[in-house]
Amino acid sequence: MHDDLYKFKMYWEHFARQYLDQIQSRQILNILLEAHTESQRSYHTCQHIVECLELFTQIKNHIDDVVSLELAIWFHDVIYNPQAHDNEEQSADLMKLLCRNAFGKDVIEKKVYGWIIATKQHALSQEKDLNYLLDIDLAILGASPKRFAEYEAQIRQEYIRVDREIYQVKRRDALKSFYQMQPLYQTAFFNDKFEQHAKRNLQNVIEIR
C-alpha cells in the first residue's frame, strides 16, 4: 500500500509539472489521493491507477495524444460508489471542473470527458487512443493468477453488502460477458500480452462458480 501511494504521488508529480503550477498540482493531487483511499474501495484504489500508469508507460509510443490518455487514467475512477450507476459520469464532471483551466477545451470536452464515460461499457471504438485506454482498464483480467485472485477478492470486498448468492450470480454474468468478447482486447499490444491469460483466468472463475 505504501509503495503504491509513493508511486501514485511520483507519477502525478511527473505528469503535473508539465501542465500545472505547484498550487494547482497539490490541490488536485490531494483530491485524487482522498478519492482513491476512500473506505469503500478495495480495488479502485491507488494500486489500480498505478497499475494502469505502468502499462501506459509501456505503450506511450503507440499513442497519438498521450496527455489526454494519461489525464483520463488519472480521473476515470475518481468517483466510485459501488451502489451508484453514474460513477463514470460523475468522474468526468469532476475532471472537467478541476482541469478546465489547465488544459485546452478540445482535450477536456472533446476527448477526455467522453473517454472516461466510455470506460463504463468498454465498447469497441473508432478512436485508437480510446481503445488503448479501455484495454489498460481491463488489463487486470489478464494478470497473473495470484493478482487476478487478489483482484476478485477486492471486488467482492467492494460489494460486501450484497448477499453472497446474489453477488455470485451477478459477478459470474459480468465475467462471462468479458469472456465472450471476441477479442477481449482491441489493440495488438494488449491482445498479444493479455488475451490468452485473461480468457484462462475468466474461464477458471466461471467454471468454479
N, CA and C of each residue as an Amber inpcrd file, in Angstrom:
protein
   627
   0.8330000  -1.2090000   0.0000000   0.0000000   0.0000000   0.0000000
   0.8660000   1.2560000   0.0000000   1.8790000   1.2940000   0.8620000
   2.7480000   2.4680000   0.9350000   3.5140000   2.6530000  -0.3680000
   3.9210000   1.5570000  -0.9880000   4.6350000   1.6300000  -2.2570000
   3.7280000   2.1910000  -3.3470000   2.4710000   1.7860000  -3.3390000
   1.5130000   2.3020000  -4.3230000   1.2710000   3.7990000  -4.1200000
   1.1810000   4.2180000  -2.8760000   0.9890000   5.6450000  -2.5920000
   2.1850000   6.4580000  -3.0760000   3.3660000   5.9390000  -2.8280000
   4.5850000   6.6270000  -3.2640000   4.6090000   6.7390000  -4.7900000
   4.3350000   5.6440000  -5.4790000   4.3350000   5.6680000  -6.9350000
   3.2300000   6.5800000  -7.4720000   2.0780000   6.5410000  -6.8330000
   0.9580000   7.3950000  -7.2190000   1.3860000   8.8650000  -7.2110000
   2.0120000   9.2810000  -6.1330000   2.4620000  10.6710000  -6.0000000
   3.5530000  11.0040000  -7.0130000   4.4780000  10.0790000  -7.2140000
   5.5760000  10.3230000  -8.1520000   5.0690000  10.4420000  -9.5810000
   4.1690000   9.5440000  -9.9460000   3.5890000   9.6150000 -11.2930000
   2.8500000  10.9320000 -11.4900000   2.0860000  11.3460000 -10.4750000
   1.3400000  12.6000000 -10.5970000   2.2800000  13.7910000 -10.7190000
   3.2950000  13.8490000  -9.9030000   4.2150000  14.9810000  -9.9370000
   4.9220000  15.0750000 -11.2880000   5.2690000  13.9350000 -11.8550000
   5.9130000  13.9360000 -13.1700000   4.9550000  14.4570000 -14.2380000
   3.6950000  14.0470000 -14.1590000   2.6900000  14.4990000 -15.1230000
   2.3440000  15.9670000 -14.9160000   2.0640000  16.3450000 -13.6740000
   1.5300000  17.6690000 -13.3880000   2.5370000  18.7910000 -13.6140000
   3.8140000  18.5300000 -13.3850000   4.7950000  19.6040000 -13.5110000
   4.8760000  20.1440000 -14.9420000   4.3900000  19.3670000 -15.8890000
   4.4290000  19.8050000 -17.2810000   3.2700000  20.7390000 -17.6340000
   2.1880000  20.7130000 -16.8210000   0.9750000  21.4200000 -17.2240000
   0.3560000  22.2980000 -16.1410000   0.7330000  22.0810000 -14.8780000
   0.0930000  22.7870000 -13.7740000   1.1230000  23.5110000 -12.9250000
   0.6870000  24.6010000 -12.2810000   1.5810000  25.2230000 -11.3130000
   1.5270000  24.4130000 -10.0150000   2.3880000  24.7230000  -9.0690000
   2.5080000  23.9020000  -7.8600000   1.2240000  23.8870000  -7.0380000
   0.5460000  25.0180000  -6.9790000  -0.6870000  25.0810000  -6.1820000
  -1.7670000  24.2050000  -6.8120000  -1.9540000  24.3390000  -8.1280000
  -2.9400000  23.5110000  -8.8220000  -2.6050000  22.0310000  -8.6710000
  -1.3350000  21.7080000  -8.8510000  -0.9050000  20.3160000  -8.7660000
  -1.1970000  19.7310000  -7.3940000  -0.8680000  20.4790000  -6.3570000
  -1.0630000  19.9830000  -4.9980000  -2.5490000  19.8340000  -4.6790000
  -3.3560000  20.7880000  -5.1250000  -4.7920000  20.7330000  -4.8540000
  -5.4360000  19.5080000  -5.5110000  -5.0940000  19.2800000  -6.7720000
  -5.6870000  18.1480000  -7.4770000  -5.1590000  16.8280000  -6.9170000
  -3.8680000  16.7670000  -6.6000000  -3.3080000  15.5590000  -6.0190000
  -4.0210000  15.1960000  -4.7270000  -4.2890000  16.1710000  -3.8780000
  -4.9850000  15.9070000  -2.6220000  -6.3740000  15.3280000  -2.8700000
  -7.0620000  15.8510000  -3.8730000  -8.3920000  15.3420000  -4.2150000
  -8.3000000  13.9120000  -4.7320000  -7.3250000  13.6590000  -5.6030000
  -7.1490000  12.3140000  -6.1460000  -6.7830000  11.3100000  -5.0520000
  -5.8980000  11.7200000  -4.1560000  -5.4950000  10.8290000  -3.0660000
  -6.6630000  10.5330000  -2.1240000  -7.3840000  11.5680000  -1.7610000
  -8.5300000  11.3760000  -0.8690000  -9.5510000  10.4410000  -1.5030000
  -9.7870000  10.6220000  -2.8090000 -10.7710000   9.7890000  -3.5030000
 -10.3420000   8.3260000  -3.5390000  -9.1020000   8.0940000  -3.9210000
  -8.6550000   6.7170000  -4.1490000  -8.2700000   5.9790000  -2.8670000
  -8.4000000   6.6360000  -1.7240000  -8.1780000   5.9640000  -0.4380000
  -9.4610000   5.9200000   0.4000000 -10.6020000   6.1260000  -0.2370000
 -11.8790000   6.0670000   0.4780000 -12.1320000   4.6600000   1.0040000
 -12.8820000   4.5710000   2.0870000 -13.0550000   3.3000000   2.7910000
 -13.8420000   2.2610000   1.9900000 -14.6830000   2.6960000   1.0590000
 -15.4950000   1.7410000   0.2980000 -14.7210000   1.0830000  -0.8440000
 -13.4770000   1.5060000  -1.0510000 -12.6740000   0.9830000  -2.1480000
 -11.7230000  -0.1190000  -1.6730000 -11.6370000  -1.1550000  -2.4850000
 -10.6230000  -2.1900000  -2.2670000  -9.8060000  -2.4030000  -3.5330000
 -10.4950000  -2.3570000  -4.6890000  -9.7860000  -2.4700000  -5.9630000
  -9.5530000  -1.1200000  -6.6130000 -10.5510000  -0.2580000  -6.6120000
 -10.4550000   1.0300000  -7.3090000  -9.6860000   2.0440000  -6.4520000
  -8.4330000   1.7180000  -6.2330000  -7.5740000   2.4660000  -5.3190000
  -6.3530000   3.0080000  -6.0580000  -5.4180000   3.5180000  -5.2880000
  -4.1490000   3.9720000  -5.8740000  -3.4470000   2.8350000  -6.6090000
  -3.5920000   1.6170000  -6.1040000  -2.9680000   0.4660000  -6.7500000
  -3.4280000   0.3300000  -8.1970000  -4.7330000   0.4540000  -8.4230000
  -5.2780000   0.3330000  -9.7800000  -4.7320000   1.4210000 -10.6920000
  -4.6730000   2.6520000 -10.2090000  -4.1680000   3.7500000 -11.0370000
  -2.6920000   3.5280000 -11.3570000  -1.9240000   3.1030000 -10.3760000
  -0.5010000   2.8410000 -10.6120000  -0.3220000   1.7260000 -11.6300000
  -1.0990000   0.6650000 -11.5210000  -1.0100000  -0.4260000 -12.4900000
  -1.3500000   0.0640000 -13.8980000  -2.3530000   0.9260000 -13.9960000
  -2.7140000   1.4950000 -15.2960000  -1.5760000   2.3560000 -15.8530000
  -0.9810000   3.1640000 -15.0090000   0.0920000   4.0510000 -15.4540000
   1.3440000   3.2770000 -15.8420000   1.6060000   2.1850000 -15.1520000
   2.7550000   1.3620000 -15.5200000   2.5820000   0.7610000 -16.9090000
   1.3730000   0.3750000 -17.2370000   1.0910000  -0.1190000 -18.5860000
   1.1550000   1.0180000 -19.6040000   0.6350000   2.1680000 -19.2220000
   0.6560000   3.3410000 -20.0970000   2.0740000   3.6990000 -20.5160000
   3.0130000   3.6130000 -19.5930000   4.3990000   3.9520000 -19.9290000
   4.9790000   2.9820000 -20.9630000   4.4340000   1.7780000 -21.0280000
   4.9260000   0.7870000 -21.9870000   4.4100000   1.0160000 -23.4050000
   3.2840000   1.7350000 -23.5320000   2.6780000   1.8730000 -24.8620000
   2.5970000   3.3370000 -25.3260000   3.3120000   4.2250000 -24.6380000
   3.2220000   5.6490000 -24.9860000   3.5910000   5.9140000 -26.4460000
   4.5120000   5.1250000 -26.9780000   4.9370000   5.3480000 -28.3600000
   3.8610000   4.9540000 -29.3720000   2.7980000   4.2830000 -28.9020000
   1.6810000   3.9260000 -29.7790000   0.5590000   4.9690000 -29.7380000
   0.6590000   5.9250000 -28.8220000  -0.4370000   6.8540000 -28.5530000
  -0.2590000   8.1570000 -29.3250000  -1.3460000   8.6540000 -29.8890000
  -1.3070000   9.9400000 -30.5890000  -1.3700000  11.1070000 -29.6160000
  -2.2200000  11.0030000 -28.5950000  -2.4140000  12.0900000 -27.6330000
  -2.1500000  11.5540000 -26.2230000  -0.8870000  11.5610000 -25.8320000
  -0.5070000  10.9800000 -24.5410000  -1.0540000  11.7890000 -23.3710000
  -1.1990000  13.0980000 -23.5490000  -1.7160000  13.9420000 -22.4680000
  -3.1530000  13.5710000 -22.1360000  -3.9850000  13.4810000 -23.1540000
  -5.3980000  13.1490000 -22.9400000  -5.5490000  11.7600000 -22.3280000
  -4.7640000  10.8200000 -22.8110000  -4.8890000   9.4550000 -22.3080000
  -4.4640000   9.3630000 -20.8550000  -3.3650000  10.0170000 -20.4980000
  -2.9410000   9.9500000 -19.1040000  -3.9260000  10.6790000 -18.1960000
  -4.4580000  11.7920000 -18.6450000  -5.4460000  12.5130000 -17.8390000
  -6.6830000  11.6440000 -17.6060000  -7.0880000  10.9090000 -18.6300000
  -8.2340000  10.0090000 -18.4820000  -7.9440000   8.9080000 -17.4740000
  -6.7300000   8.3920000 -17.4680000  -6.3640000   7.3710000 -16.4830000
  -6.4860000   7.9240000 -15.0710000  -5.9750000   9.1190000 -14.8530000
  -5.9970000   9.7000000 -13.5160000  -7.4120000   9.8770000 -12.9800000
  -8.3560000  10.1980000 -13.8630000  -9.6910000  10.5750000 -13.3870000
 -10.7810000   9.5470000 -13.6540000 -10.4810000   8.4320000 -14.3220000
 -11.5820000   7.5740000 -14.7590000 -12.3300000   6.9100000 -13.6060000
 -11.7040000   6.8010000 -12.4400000 -12.3720000   6.2230000 -11.2680000
 -12.3380000   7.1680000 -10.0680000 -12.1850000   8.4510000 -10.3140000
 -12.0510000   9.3700000  -9.1790000 -13.3160000   9.3720000  -8.3190000
 -14.4710000   9.1570000  -8.9200000 -15.7060000   8.9590000  -8.1710000
 -16.0460000   7.4800000  -8.2500000 -16.1750000   6.8400000  -7.1010000
 -16.5100000   5.4180000  -7.1100000 -17.3620000   5.0620000  -5.9030000
 -18.6040000   4.7490000  -6.1870000 -19.5460000   4.2550000  -5.1860000
 -20.1420000   2.9650000  -5.7400000 -19.8650000   1.8140000  -5.1210000
 -20.3450000   0.5420000  -5.6560000 -21.8600000   0.4800000  -5.8590000
 -22.5930000   1.3250000  -5.1460000 -24.0480000   1.3020000  -5.2430000
 -24.5850000   2.2670000  -6.2950000 -23.7190000   3.0750000  -6.8700000
 -24.1610000   4.0710000  -7.8570000 -24.0320000   3.5290000  -9.2770000
 -24.7560000   4.1500000 -10.1920000 -24.7230000   3.7360000 -11.5960000
 -24.1890000   4.8400000 -12.5070000 -23.7020000   5.9080000 -11.8990000
 -23.2150000   7.0270000 -12.7130000 -21.8220000   7.4680000 -12.2820000
 -21.0160000   6.5370000 -11.8100000 -19.6640000   6.8780000 -11.3620000
 -18.8390000   7.5090000 -12.4720000 -18.9400000   6.9560000 -13.6760000
 -18.1390000   7.4720000 -14.7890000 -18.5560000   8.8830000 -15.1610000
 -19.8620000   9.1230000 -15.1800000 -20.3420000  10.4630000 -15.4970000
 -19.8970000  11.4750000 -14.4340000 -19.9920000  11.0790000 -13.1680000
 -19.5480000  11.9610000 -12.0910000 -18.0400000  12.1870000 -12.1480000
 -17.2990000  11.1500000 -12.4760000 -15.8430000  11.2840000 -12.5930000
 -15.4840000  12.2590000 -13.7140000 -16.1740000  12.1400000 -14.8450000
 -15.9270000  13.0380000 -15.9730000 -16.2700000  14.4760000 -15.6080000
 -17.3470000  14.6570000 -14.8750000 -17.7460000  16.0040000 -14.4570000
 -16.6950000  16.6210000 -13.5310000 -16.1810000  15.8300000 -12.5970000
 -15.1780000  16.3530000 -11.6740000 -13.8900000  16.6690000 -12.4060000
 -13.4940000  15.8140000 -13.3360000 -12.3070000  16.0770000 -14.1470000
 -12.4530000  17.4100000 -14.8810000 -13.6050000  17.6300000 -15.4720000
 -13.8520000  18.8710000 -16.2200000 -13.7700000  20.0850000 -15.2980000
 -14.3360000  19.9670000 -14.1120000 -14.3310000  21.0720000 -13.1560000
 -12.9140000  21.4150000 -12.7090000 -12.1140000  20.3990000 -12.4130000
 -10.7780000  20.6280000 -11.8730000  -9.7540000  21.0000000 -12.9340000
  -9.9620000  20.5530000 -14.1710000  -8.9160000  20.6750000 -15.1920000
  -9.2500000  21.6290000 -16.3330000 -10.4090000  22.2330000 -16.3050000
 -10.8510000  23.0260000 -17.4560000  -9.9560000  24.2290000 -17.7250000
  -9.3010000  24.7610000 -16.6990000  -8.4460000  25.9330000 -16.9020000
  -6.9940000  25.5750000 -17.1950000  -6.6550000  24.3070000 -17.0550000
  -5.2610000  23.9010000 -17.2310000  -5.0010000  23.2620000 -18.5880000
  -6.0490000  22.7130000 -19.1850000  -5.8930000  22.0420000 -20.4700000
  -6.8760000  22.6410000 -21.4660000  -6.6000000  22.4650000 -22.7300000
  -7.4520000  23.0430000 -23.7520000  -8.8420000  22.4380000 -23.7720000
  -9.7860000  23.1850000 -24.2880000 -11.1690000  22.7330000 -24.3590000
 -11.2990000  21.4570000 -25.1730000 -10.5250000  21.3610000 -26.2500000
 -10.5870000  20.1600000 -27.0850000 -10.1520000  18.9260000 -26.3120000
  -9.1530000  19.0820000 -25.4570000  -8.6830000  17.9620000 -24.6480000
  -9.7440000  17.5420000 -23.6480000 -10.2990000  18.5150000 -22.9370000
 -11.2380000  18.2280000 -21.8540000 -12.5810000  17.7500000 -22.3770000
 -13.1850000  18.5200000 -23.2710000 -14.5710000  18.2630000 -23.6630000
 -14.7050000  17.3120000 -24.8500000 -13.7560000  17.3370000 -25.7570000
 -13.8920000  16.5200000 -26.9600000 -13.2030000  15.1680000 -26.8470000
 -12.3540000  15.0200000 -25.8440000 -11.6600000  13.7470000 -25.6860000
 -11.8630000  13.1450000 -24.3010000 -11.1980000  13.6910000 -23.3090000
 -11.1080000  13.0420000 -22.0050000 -12.4800000  12.8240000 -21.3710000
 -13.3570000  13.7930000 -21.4840000 -14.6910000  13.6700000 -20.8800000
 -15.4050000  12.4270000 -21.4120000 -15.4440000  12.2970000 -22.7280000
 -16.1050000  11.1520000 -23.3310000 -15.3760000   9.8470000 -23.0960000
 -14.0490000   9.9060000 -23.0500000 -13.2660000   8.6890000 -22.8300000
 -13.5340000   8.1010000 -21.4480000 -13.6290000   8.9600000 -20.4520000
 -13.9180000   8.4790000 -19.0980000 -15.2690000   7.7750000 -19.0610000
 -16.2660000   8.3770000 -19.6820000 -17.5960000   7.7670000 -19.7120000
 -17.5680000   6.4450000 -20.4710000 -16.7060000   6.3530000 -21.4800000
 -16.6130000   5.1270000 -22.2800000 -16.1080000   3.9350000 -21.4690000
 -15.4310000   4.1790000 -20.3430000 -14.9630000   3.0670000 -19.5190000
 -16.1220000   2.3530000 -18.8210000 -17.3070000   2.8810000 -18.9630000
 -18.4890000   2.2470000 -18.3650000 -18.9030000   0.9980000 -19.1440000
 -18.8270000   1.0690000 -20.4760000 -19.3020000  -0.0260000 -21.3200000
 -18.1820000  -0.8230000 -21.9710000 -17.0220000  -0.2260000 -22.1290000
 -15.8840000  -0.8880000 -22.7790000 -16.2360000  -1.4020000 -24.1750000
 -16.9230000  -0.5690000 -24.9430000 -17.2890000  -0.9290000 -26.3130000
 -16.1730000  -0.5400000 -27.2770000 -16.0020000  -1.3270000 -28.3250000
 -15.0040000  -1.0400000 -29.3430000 -15.2330000   0.3530000 -29.9210000
 -14.1490000   1.1010000 -30.0740000 -14.2290000   2.4720000 -30.5610000
 -13.4770000   2.6170000 -31.8810000 -13.8230000   3.6580000 -32.6290000
 -13.0820000   4.0110000 -33.8260000 -11.8480000   4.8390000 -33.4830000
 -11.7470000   5.2600000 -32.2010000 -10.6090000   6.0570000 -31.7520000
  -9.5200000   5.1380000 -31.2030000  -8.3810000   5.1340000 -31.8310000
  -7.2920000   4.2520000 -31.4220000  -6.8830000   4.4880000 -29.9730000
  -6.7120000   5.7570000 -29.5940000  -6.2610000   6.0570000 -28.2370000
  -7.2670000   5.5810000 -27.2020000  -8.5410000   5.7280000 -27.4940000
  -9.5650000   5.2640000 -26.5540000  -9.5040000   3.7520000 -26.4000000
  -9.2680000   3.0260000 -27.4640000  -9.1410000   1.5740000 -27.3510000
  -7.9810000   1.1950000 -26.4430000  -6.8990000   1.9650000 -26.4930000
  -5.7860000   1.7020000 -25.5750000  -6.2140000   1.9560000 -24.1240000
  -6.9650000   3.0130000 -23.8980000  -7.4460000   3.2980000 -22.5440000
  -8.3140000   2.1560000 -22.0310000  -9.2310000   1.6840000 -22.8500000
 -10.1290000   0.6130000 -22.4400000  -9.3540000  -0.6800000 -22.1810000
  -8.3590000  -0.9510000 -23.0040000  -7.5420000  -2.1480000 -22.7890000
  -6.7200000  -2.0380000 -21.5120000  -6.1950000  -0.8610000 -21.2480000
  -5.4580000  -0.6430000 -19.9910000  -6.3610000  -0.9260000 -18.7980000
  -7.5780000  -0.4370000 -18.8530000  -8.5100000  -0.5910000 -17.7400000
  -8.8760000  -2.0560000 -17.5020000  -8.8600000  -2.8650000 -18.5580000
  -9.2290000  -4.2730000 -18.4360000  -8.0290000  -5.2060000 -18.3220000
  -6.8410000  -4.6460000 -18.3090000  -5.6380000  -5.4820000 -18.2750000
  -5.5810000  -6.3710000 -17.0470000  -6.2210000  -5.9800000 -15.9640000
  -6.2350000  -6.7740000 -14.7450000  -6.7870000  -8.1680000 -14.9940000
  -7.6700000  -8.3120000 -15.9710000  -8.2570000  -9.6240000 -16.2620000
  -7.2000000 -10.6010000 -16.7750000  -6.1170000 -10.0730000 -17.3320000
  -5.0410000 -10.9140000 -17.8410000  -3.8320000 -10.9530000 -16.9340000
  -4.0140000 -10.5700000 -15.6900000  -2.9100000 -10.5590000 -14.7260000
  -2.5190000 -11.9860000 -14.3460000  -1.4680000 -12.1140000 -13.5750000
  -1.0480000 -13.4260000 -13.0760000  -2.1920000 -14.0300000 -12.2620000
  -2.2640000 -15.3480000 -12.1580000  -3.3250000 -15.9680000 -11.3550000
  -3.4010000 -15.4160000  -9.9240000  -2.2370000 -15.1460000  -9.3330000
  -2.2200000 -14.6080000  -7.9680000  -2.8430000 -13.2240000  -7.9090000
  -2.4540000 -12.3510000  -8.8490000  -3.0120000 -10.9860000  -8.8570000
  -4.4840000 -11.0120000  -9.2270000  -4.8620000 -11.8960000 -10.1380000
  -6.2670000 -11.9850000 -10.5200000  -7.1200000 -12.4350000  -9.3350000
  -6.6330000 -13.3830000  -8.5580000  -7.3660000 -13.8350000  -7.3710000
  -7.5050000 -12.7010000  -6.3600000  -6.4420000 -11.9170000  -6.2140000
  -6.4920000 -10.7620000  -5.3220000  -7.5260000  -9.7530000  -5.8200000
  -7.5260000  -9.5230000  -7.1240000  -8.4990000  -8.6170000  -7.7460000
  -9.9300000  -9.0730000  -7.4680000 -10.1920000 -10.3750000  -7.6500000
 -11.5310000 -10.8980000  -7.3990000 -11.9420000 -10.6870000  -5.9410000
 -11.0060000 -10.8890000  -5.0260000 -11.2900000 -10.6690000  -3.6100000
 -11.5480000  -9.1900000  -3.3260000 -10.8170000  -8.3240000  -3.9990000
 -11.0040000  -6.8830000  -3.8110000 -12.3710000  -6.4280000  -4.3100000
 -12.7880000  -6.9490000  -5.4620000 -14.1110000  -6.6010000  -5.9820000
 -15.2030000  -7.1110000  -5.0400000 -15.0410000  -8.3160000  -4.5360000
 -16.0360000  -8.8470000  -3.5890000 -16.1250000  -7.9550000  -2.3650000
 -14.9890000  -7.4680000  -1.8770000 -14.9960000  -6.5990000  -0.7080000
 -15.7520000  -5.3090000  -0.9790000 -15.6310000  -4.7900000  -2.1890000
 -16.3510000  -3.5580000  -2.5320000 -17.8640000  -3.7810000  -2.5520000
 -18.2710000  -5.0110000  -2.7910000 -19.7060000  -5.3520000  -2.8150000
 -20.0760000  -6.2520000  -1.6430000 -19.3910000  -6.0550000  -0.5320000
 -19.5660000  -6.9330000   0.6180000 -20.9900000  -6.8750000   1.1820000
 -21.6990000  -5.7830000   0.9460000 -23.0630000  -5.6520000   1.4510000
 -24.0740000  -6.4180000   0.6060000 -23.6550000  -6.8710000  -0.5490000
 -24.5440000  -7.6450000  -1.4140000 -24.5580000  -9.0960000  -0.9520000
 -25.7490000  -9.6890000  -0.8660000 -25.8890000 -11.0880000  -0.4760000
 -24.9700000 -11.9760000  -1.3120000 -24.3490000 -12.9410000  -0.6650000
 -23.3250000 -13.7760000  -1.3150000 -23.8580000 -14.4580000  -2.5750000
 -25.0390000 -15.0580000  -2.4990000 -25.5780000 -15.7760000  -3.6550000
 -25.9140000 -14.8260000  -4.7980000 -26.4820000 -13.6910000  -4.4650000
 -26.8090000 -12.6970000  -5.4930000 -25.5340000 -12.1880000  -6.1410000
 -24.5300000 -11.9250000  -5.3110000 -23.2570000 -11.4390000  -5.8470000
 -22.6540000 -12.4570000  -6.8030000 -22.6420000 -13.7190000  -6.4290000
 -22.0260000 -14.7390000  -7.2640000 -22.6910000 -14.8260000  -8.6330000
 -24.0100000 -14.7080000  -8.6570000 -24.7330000 -14.7630000  -9.9320000
 -24.3880000 -13.5570000 -10.8020000 -24.4400000 -12.3710000 -10.2050000
 -24.1790000 -11.1550000 -10.9790000 -22.7120000 -11.0680000 -11.4030000
 -21.8240000 -11.4960000 -10.5230000 -20.3980000 -11.4440000 -10.8680000
 -20.0820000 -12.4360000 -11.9750000 -20.6700000 -13.5950000 -11.9190000
 -20.4420000 -14.5880000 -12.9700000 -20.9420000 -14.0520000 -14.3100000
 -22.0970000 -13.4040000 -14.3050000 -22.6350000 -12.8360000 -15.5430000
 -21.6930000 -11.7830000 -16.1120000 -21.1450000 -10.9460000 -15.2330000
 -20.2340000  -9.8890000 -15.6790000 -18.9590000 -10.4840000 -16.2670000
 -18.3920000 -11.4630000 -15.5840000 -17.1650000 -12.0870000 -16.0720000
 -17.4180000 -12.8930000 -17.3430000 -18.5700000 -13.5070000 -17.4360000
 -18.9120000 -14.2750000 -18.6310000 -19.0170000 -13.3600000 -19.8570000
 -19.5480000 -12.1500000 -19.6420000 -19.6650000 -11.2140000 -20.7590000
 -18.2860000 -10.8090000 -21.2730000 -17.3210000 -10.6610000 -20.3740000
 -15.9480000 -10.3770000 -20.7970000 -15.3510000 -11.5820000 -21.5160000
 -15.6150000 -12.7670000 -20.9860000 -15.0720000 -13.9920000 -21.5810000
 -15.5730000 -14.1790000 -23.0150000 -16.7920000 -13.7710000 -23.2590000
 -17.4120000 -13.9720000 -24.5760000 -17.0230000 -12.9000000 -25.5880000
 -16.3670000 -11.8490000 -25.1520000 -15.9290000 -10.8200000 -26.0900000
 -14.8380000 -11.3760000 -26.9950000 -15.0020000 -11.2060000 -28.2870000
 -14.0510000 -11.7160000 -29.2740000 -13.5900000 -10.5960000 -30.2050000
 -12.4040000 -10.0620000 -29.9900000 -11.4980000 -10.3370000 -28.8690000
 -11.8600000  -9.4880000 -27.6580000 -11.2550000  -9.8090000 -26.5350000
 -11.4520000  -9.0090000 -25.3280000 -10.6740000  -7.7040000 -25.4300000
  -9.4460000  -7.7790000 -25.9360000  -8.5910000  -6.5970000 -26.0750000
  -8.5540000  -6.1640000 -27.5420000  -8.6930000  -4.8630000 -27.7520000
  -8.8710000  -4.3410000 -29.1010000  -7.5660000  -3.9140000 -29.7700000
  -6.5090000  -3.7420000 -28.9930000  -5.2300000  -3.3140000 -29.5600000
  -4.2740000  -4.4950000 -29.6230000  -3.3790000  -4.4620000 -30.5970000
  -2.4610000  -5.5860000 -30.8020000  -1.5820000  -5.8250000 -29.5810000
  -1.0980000  -4.7590000 -28.9590000  -0.2160000  -4.8990000 -27.8010000
  -0.8980000  -5.6810000 -26.6930000  -2.1020000  -5.2830000 -26.3300000
  -2.7950000  -5.9280000 -25.2140000  -3.3380000  -7.2960000 -25.6090000
  -3.7350000  -7.4460000 -26.8520000  -4.1990000  -8.7450000 -27.3040000
  -3.0810000  -9.7750000 -27.2040000  -1.9020000  -9.4020000 -27.6640000
  -0.7600000 -10.3240000 -27.6150000  -0.3300000 -10.6250000 -26.1820000
  -0.3720000  -9.6100000 -25.3380000   0.1800000  -9.7320000 -23.9880000
  -0.7980000 -10.3510000 -22.9860000  -2.1130000 -10.1020000 -23.1600000
  -3.0650000 -10.4480000 -22.1070000  -4.2340000 -11.3410000 -22.5140000
  -4.5350000 -11.4340000 -23.8060000  -5.7740000 -12.1190000 -24.2210000
  -5.8680000 -13.5510000 -23.6940000  -4.8750000 -14.3590000 -23.9480000
  -4.9360000 -15.7610000 -23.5250000  -4.9690000 -15.8980000 -22.0100000
  -4.1760000 -15.0860000 -21.3240000  -4.1700000 -15.1290000 -19.8570000
  -5.5380000 -14.7300000 -19.3020000  -6.1370000 -13.7030000 -19.8940000
  -7.4320000 -13.2320000 -19.4170000  -8.5090000 -14.2890000 -19.6120000
  -8.5430000 -14.8890000 -20.7910000  -9.5610000 -15.9050000 -21.0550000
  -9.3910000 -17.0960000 -20.1170000  -8.1500000 -17.4390000 -19.8060000
  -7.8980000 -18.5520000 -18.8780000  -8.3590000 -18.1940000 -17.4630000
  -8.0220000 -16.9870000 -17.0140000  -8.4700000 -16.5370000 -15.6920000
  -9.9900000 -16.5370000 -15.5980000 -10.6280000 -15.9830000 -16.6140000
 -12.0910000 -15.8660000 -16.6150000 -12.7430000 -17.2390000 -16.6610000
 -12.2310000 -18.1030000 -17.5010000 -12.7970000 -19.4500000 -17.6100000
 -12.7060000 -20.1950000 -16.2900000 -11.5760000 -20.0810000 -15.6160000
 -11.4010000 -20.7640000 -14.3360000 -12.4110000 -20.2930000 -13.2960000
 -12.6320000 -18.9810000 -13.2360000 -13.5610000 -18.4390000 -12.2440000
 -14.9980000 -18.7940000 -12.5940000 -15.3290000 -18.6900000 -13.8640000
 -16.7040000 -19.0150000 -14.2900000 -17.0300000 -20.4770000 -13.9990000
 -16.0800000 -21.3740000 -14.2650000 -16.3140000 -22.8090000 -14.0270000
 -16.4380000 -23.1150000 -12.5490000 -15.6480000 -22.4180000 -11.7280000
 -15.7310000 -22.6300000 -10.2720000 -17.0920000 -22.2260000  -9.7420000
 -17.6040000 -21.1080000 -10.2940000 -18.8900000 -20.6170000  -9.8150000
 -20.0320000 -21.3860000 -10.4510000
